[in-house]
Coordinates of C-alpha atoms in Angstrom, one line a residue:
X8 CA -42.4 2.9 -106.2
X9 CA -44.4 5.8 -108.1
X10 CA -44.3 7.1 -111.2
X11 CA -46.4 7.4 -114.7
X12 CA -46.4 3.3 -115.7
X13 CA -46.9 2.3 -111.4
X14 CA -49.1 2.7 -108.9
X15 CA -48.3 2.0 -105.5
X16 CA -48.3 -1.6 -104.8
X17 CA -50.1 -2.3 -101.4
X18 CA -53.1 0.2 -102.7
X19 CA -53.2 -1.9 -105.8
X20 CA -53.4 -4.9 -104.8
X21 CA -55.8 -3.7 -102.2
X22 CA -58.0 -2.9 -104.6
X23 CA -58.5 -6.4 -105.4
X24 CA -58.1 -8.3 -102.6
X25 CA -60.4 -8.7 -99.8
X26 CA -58.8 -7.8 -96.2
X27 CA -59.1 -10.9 -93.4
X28 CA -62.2 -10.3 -91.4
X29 CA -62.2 -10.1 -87.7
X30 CA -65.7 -11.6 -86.5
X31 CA -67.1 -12.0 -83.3
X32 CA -70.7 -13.3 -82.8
X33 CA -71.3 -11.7 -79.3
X34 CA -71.5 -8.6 -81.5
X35 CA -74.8 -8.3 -83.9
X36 CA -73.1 -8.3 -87.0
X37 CA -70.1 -10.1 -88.4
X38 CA -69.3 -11.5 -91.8
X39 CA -66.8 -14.2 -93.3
X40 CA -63.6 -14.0 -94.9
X41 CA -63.9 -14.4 -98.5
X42 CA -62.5 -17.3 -100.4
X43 CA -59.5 -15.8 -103.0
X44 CA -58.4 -17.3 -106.2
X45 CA -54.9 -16.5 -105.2
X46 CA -53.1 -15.4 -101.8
X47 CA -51.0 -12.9 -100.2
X48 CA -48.5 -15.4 -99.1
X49 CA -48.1 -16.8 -102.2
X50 CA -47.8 -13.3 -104.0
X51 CA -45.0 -12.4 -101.1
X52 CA -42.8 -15.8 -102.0
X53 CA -43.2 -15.6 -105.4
X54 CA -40.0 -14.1 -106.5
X55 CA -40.6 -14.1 -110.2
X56 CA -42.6 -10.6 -112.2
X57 CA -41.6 -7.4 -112.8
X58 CA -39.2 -5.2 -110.9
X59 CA -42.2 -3.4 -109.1
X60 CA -43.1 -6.2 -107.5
X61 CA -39.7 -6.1 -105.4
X62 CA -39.8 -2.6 -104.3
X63 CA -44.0 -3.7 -103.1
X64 CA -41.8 -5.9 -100.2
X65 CA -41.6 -2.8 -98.2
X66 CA -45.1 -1.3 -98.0
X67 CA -45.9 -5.5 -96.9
X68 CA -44.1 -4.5 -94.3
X69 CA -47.1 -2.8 -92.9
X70 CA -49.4 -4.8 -93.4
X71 CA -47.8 -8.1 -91.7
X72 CA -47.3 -5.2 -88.8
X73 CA -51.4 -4.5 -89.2
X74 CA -52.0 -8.2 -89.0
X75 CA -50.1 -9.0 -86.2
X76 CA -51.5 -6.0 -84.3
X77 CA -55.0 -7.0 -84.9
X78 CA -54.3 -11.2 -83.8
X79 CA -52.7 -9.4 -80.8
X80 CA -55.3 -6.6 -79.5
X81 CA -58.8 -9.4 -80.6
X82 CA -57.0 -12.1 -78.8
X83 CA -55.2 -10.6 -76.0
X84 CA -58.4 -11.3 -72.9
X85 CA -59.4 -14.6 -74.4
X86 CA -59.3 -17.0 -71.6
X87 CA -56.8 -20.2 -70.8
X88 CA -57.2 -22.3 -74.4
X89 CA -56.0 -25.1 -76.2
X90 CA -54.8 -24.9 -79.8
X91 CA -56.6 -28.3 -82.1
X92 CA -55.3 -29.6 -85.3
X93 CA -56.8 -32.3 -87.8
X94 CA -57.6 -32.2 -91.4
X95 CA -60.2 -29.9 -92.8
X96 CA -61.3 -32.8 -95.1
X97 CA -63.0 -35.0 -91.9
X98 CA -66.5 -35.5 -92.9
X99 CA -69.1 -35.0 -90.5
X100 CA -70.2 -38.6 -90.3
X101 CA -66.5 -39.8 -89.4
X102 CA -65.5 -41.6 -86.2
X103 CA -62.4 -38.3 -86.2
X104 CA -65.1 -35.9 -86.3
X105 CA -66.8 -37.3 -83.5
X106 CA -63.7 -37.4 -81.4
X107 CA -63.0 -33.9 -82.9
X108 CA -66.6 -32.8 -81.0
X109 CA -66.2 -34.4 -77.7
X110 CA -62.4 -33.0 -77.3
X111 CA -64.1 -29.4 -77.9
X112 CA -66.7 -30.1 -75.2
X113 CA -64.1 -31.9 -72.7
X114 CA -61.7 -28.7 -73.0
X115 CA -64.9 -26.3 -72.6
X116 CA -66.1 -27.9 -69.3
X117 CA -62.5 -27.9 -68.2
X118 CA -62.7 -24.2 -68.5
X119 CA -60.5 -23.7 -71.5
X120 CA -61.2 -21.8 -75.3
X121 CA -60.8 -23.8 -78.0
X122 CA -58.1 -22.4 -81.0
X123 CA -58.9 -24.2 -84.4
X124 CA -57.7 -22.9 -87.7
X125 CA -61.5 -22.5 -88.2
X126 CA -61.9 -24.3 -91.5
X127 CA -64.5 -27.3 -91.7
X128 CA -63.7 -31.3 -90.9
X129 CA -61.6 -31.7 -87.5
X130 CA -61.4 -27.8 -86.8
X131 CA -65.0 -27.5 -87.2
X132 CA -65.5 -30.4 -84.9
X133 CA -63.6 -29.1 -82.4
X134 CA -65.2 -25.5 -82.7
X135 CA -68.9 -27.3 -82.5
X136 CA -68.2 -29.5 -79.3
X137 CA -66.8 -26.5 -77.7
X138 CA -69.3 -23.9 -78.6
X139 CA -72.4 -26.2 -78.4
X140 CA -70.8 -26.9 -74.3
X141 CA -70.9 -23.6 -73.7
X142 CA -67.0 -22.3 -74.6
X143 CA -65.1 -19.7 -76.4
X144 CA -65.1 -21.3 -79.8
X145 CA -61.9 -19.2 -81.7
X146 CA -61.1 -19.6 -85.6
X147 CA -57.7 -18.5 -86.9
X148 CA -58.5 -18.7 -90.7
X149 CA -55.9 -18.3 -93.6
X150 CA -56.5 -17.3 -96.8
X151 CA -56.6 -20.3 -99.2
X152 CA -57.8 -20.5 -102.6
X153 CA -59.6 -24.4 -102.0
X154 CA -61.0 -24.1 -98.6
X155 CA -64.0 -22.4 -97.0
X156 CA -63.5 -19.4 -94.8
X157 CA -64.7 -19.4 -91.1
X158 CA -67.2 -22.2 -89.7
X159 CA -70.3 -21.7 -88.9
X160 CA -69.4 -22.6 -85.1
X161 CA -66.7 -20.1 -84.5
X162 CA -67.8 -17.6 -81.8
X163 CA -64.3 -15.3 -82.2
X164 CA -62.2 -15.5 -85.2
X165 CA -59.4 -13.5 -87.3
X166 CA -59.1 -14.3 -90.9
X167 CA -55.4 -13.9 -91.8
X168 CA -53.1 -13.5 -94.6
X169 CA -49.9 -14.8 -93.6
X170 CA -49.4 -18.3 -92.4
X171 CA -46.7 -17.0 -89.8
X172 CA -48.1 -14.3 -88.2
X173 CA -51.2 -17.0 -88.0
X174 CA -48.8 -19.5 -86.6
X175 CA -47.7 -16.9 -83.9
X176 CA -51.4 -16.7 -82.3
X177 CA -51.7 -20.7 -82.1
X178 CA -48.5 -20.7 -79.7
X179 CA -48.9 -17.3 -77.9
X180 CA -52.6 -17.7 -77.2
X181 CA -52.6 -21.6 -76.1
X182 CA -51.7 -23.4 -73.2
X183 CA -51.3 -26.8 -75.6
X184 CA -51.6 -28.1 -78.8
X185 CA -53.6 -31.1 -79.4
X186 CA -53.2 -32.9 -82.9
X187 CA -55.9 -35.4 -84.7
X188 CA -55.3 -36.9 -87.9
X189 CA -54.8 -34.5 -90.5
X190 CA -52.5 -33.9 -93.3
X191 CA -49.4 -31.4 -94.6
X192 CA -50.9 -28.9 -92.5
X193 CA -51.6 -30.5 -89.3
X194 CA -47.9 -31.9 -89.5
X195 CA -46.5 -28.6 -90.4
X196 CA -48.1 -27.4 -87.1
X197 CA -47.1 -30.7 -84.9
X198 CA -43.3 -30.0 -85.9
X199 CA -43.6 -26.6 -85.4
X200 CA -44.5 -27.1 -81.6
X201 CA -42.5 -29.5 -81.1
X202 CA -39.5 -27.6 -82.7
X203 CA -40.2 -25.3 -80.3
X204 CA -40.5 -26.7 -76.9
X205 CA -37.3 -29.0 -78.1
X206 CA -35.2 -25.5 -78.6
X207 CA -36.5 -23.9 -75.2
X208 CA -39.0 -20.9 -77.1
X209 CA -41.5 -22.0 -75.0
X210 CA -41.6 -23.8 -71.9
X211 CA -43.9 -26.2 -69.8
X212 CA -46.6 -27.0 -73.5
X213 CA -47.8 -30.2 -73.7
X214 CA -48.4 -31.3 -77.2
X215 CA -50.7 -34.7 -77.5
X216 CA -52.1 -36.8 -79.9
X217 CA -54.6 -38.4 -80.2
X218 CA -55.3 -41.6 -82.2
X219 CA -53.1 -44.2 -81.6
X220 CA -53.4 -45.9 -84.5
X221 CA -53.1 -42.8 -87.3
X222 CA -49.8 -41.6 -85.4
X223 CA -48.4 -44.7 -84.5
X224 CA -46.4 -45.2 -87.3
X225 CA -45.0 -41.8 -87.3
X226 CA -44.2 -42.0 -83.7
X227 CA -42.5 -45.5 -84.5
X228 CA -40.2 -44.0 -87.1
X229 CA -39.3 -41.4 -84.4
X230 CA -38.2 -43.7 -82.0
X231 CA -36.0 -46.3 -84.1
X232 CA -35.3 -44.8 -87.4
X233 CA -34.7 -40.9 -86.5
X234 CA -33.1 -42.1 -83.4
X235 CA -31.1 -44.4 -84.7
X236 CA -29.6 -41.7 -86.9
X237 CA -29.0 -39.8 -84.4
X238 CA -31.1 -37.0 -85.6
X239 CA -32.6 -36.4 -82.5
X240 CA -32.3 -37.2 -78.9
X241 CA -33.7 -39.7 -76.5
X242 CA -35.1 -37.0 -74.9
X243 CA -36.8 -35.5 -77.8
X244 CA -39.0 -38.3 -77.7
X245 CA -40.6 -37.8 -74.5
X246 CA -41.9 -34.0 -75.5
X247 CA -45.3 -35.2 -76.5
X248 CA -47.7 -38.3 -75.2
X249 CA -50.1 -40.3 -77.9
X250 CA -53.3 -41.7 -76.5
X251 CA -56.7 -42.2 -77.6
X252 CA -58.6 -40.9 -74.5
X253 CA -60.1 -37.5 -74.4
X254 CA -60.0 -37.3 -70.8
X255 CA -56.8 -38.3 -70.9
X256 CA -56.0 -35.2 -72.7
X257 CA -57.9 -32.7 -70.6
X258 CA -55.8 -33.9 -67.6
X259 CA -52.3 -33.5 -69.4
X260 CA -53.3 -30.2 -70.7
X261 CA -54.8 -29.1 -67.1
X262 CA -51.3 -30.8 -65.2
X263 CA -49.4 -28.0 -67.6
X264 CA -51.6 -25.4 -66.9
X265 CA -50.9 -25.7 -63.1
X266 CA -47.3 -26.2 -63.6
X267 CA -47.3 -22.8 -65.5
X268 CA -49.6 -21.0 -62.8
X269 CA -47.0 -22.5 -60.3
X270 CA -43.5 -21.8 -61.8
X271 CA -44.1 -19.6 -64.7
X272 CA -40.4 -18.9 -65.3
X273 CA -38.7 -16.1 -66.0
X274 CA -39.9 -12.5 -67.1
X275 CA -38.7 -9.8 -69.1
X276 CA -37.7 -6.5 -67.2

């Protein structure tokens, strides 16, 4: 919308707001997102403001296009990877942020990338173990007004502004998700996956956790209260495992990968 009282919206608020950062440190230089005192996603769901603001929808359009065209092309060659969840508020000096190091470094000698949202606590633990073995470290930030941009031991990462085209990369560019204790976000992720596999959008991806005694209780409730209701189905139970061994985890996520390599399903014409 143009005219003597508006500007167009996307250049506006481009003026203001920092774009999300591709970095890659096998290049000389890179940089970090910046941290935003408000974000695009919320501005997009926010329904309330002026007229303007609804006739801005469109020109979004382009740039959730831009967005997923740049996840796409920087992480199309990356190799076989795992996606890893867990709360950004781990400290460095918790037993979870160990765990979070040695699953990076398991998955890296086993040959695979390691996804992370690329924030601090778990993801950063995960990012470390994997880089500091040798890896391909990979950070999918979002913008969030509370929470630092990229960590310091992400080798490849995108900075994004939507949570969904964001999600997108964790499922197209991993061969499983792996989930340590963690919060809304980590949950929101977990379901998603699951969601997923349960509805046949993707096929043959193991999703583990790992801590017995943090998920126990939610994996309790599945299997007598949910079930009980019949909100879900016996079978919905078995589509991810809960253990407390990282090596256990590298061999689930490596019996997947060869089941893919072997049968790898259908393909589009």
């Amino acid at each position: 919308m143009t005219g003597p009282h508006s500007t167009d919206p996307l250049k506006a608020e481009d003026l203001t707001t920092p774009r999300p950062t591709t970095i890659d440190k096998r290049r000389p230089e890179h940089r970090d997102p910046a941290r935003l005192s408000s974000t695009t996603d919320q501005r997009l769901l926010d329904s309330r403001g002026p007229v303007d603001w609804v006739h801005s929808d469109a020109w979004r359009l382009q740039r959730i296009q831009a967005e997923f065209i740049e996840g796409f092309s920087v992480l199309a060659e990356i190799p076989r990877a795992v996606t890893v969840f867990g709360s950004a508020r781990t400290p460095e000096d918790h037993p979870d942020y160990a765990t979070g190091m040695a699953l990076g470094r398991a998955l890296a000698d086993a040959g695979y990338a390691v996804i992370t949202g690329g924030g601090p606590g778990i993801m950063e633990a995960a990012n470390r173990g994997c880089a500091e073995a040798g890896g391909l470290s990979v950070g999918l930030g979002i913008e969030l007004p509370f929470e630092q941009g990229l960590n310091p031991w992400v080798d490849l990462g995108v900075g994004f502004r939507y949570f969904f085209a964001r999600k997108t990369m964790f499922v197209k560019y991993a061969q499983a998700f792996v989930c340590l204790p963690g919060g809304f976000g980590t949950l929101d992720e977990l379901f998603e996956a699951l969601v997923l596999v349960q509805t046949g959008k993707v096929t043959r991806f193991p999703v583990v956790l790992l801590g017995s005694r943090y998920w126990g209780g939610l994996v309790d409730w599945l299997r007598t209260t949910a079930l009980e209701h019949g909100v879900i189905s016996p079978k919905d139970v078995d589509l991810f495992t809960v253990t407390d061994d990282v090596d256990d985890v590298v061999a689930i996520v490596e019996k997947g990968f060869q089941e893919l390599v072997e049968d790898p399903g259908p393909v589009e014409p």
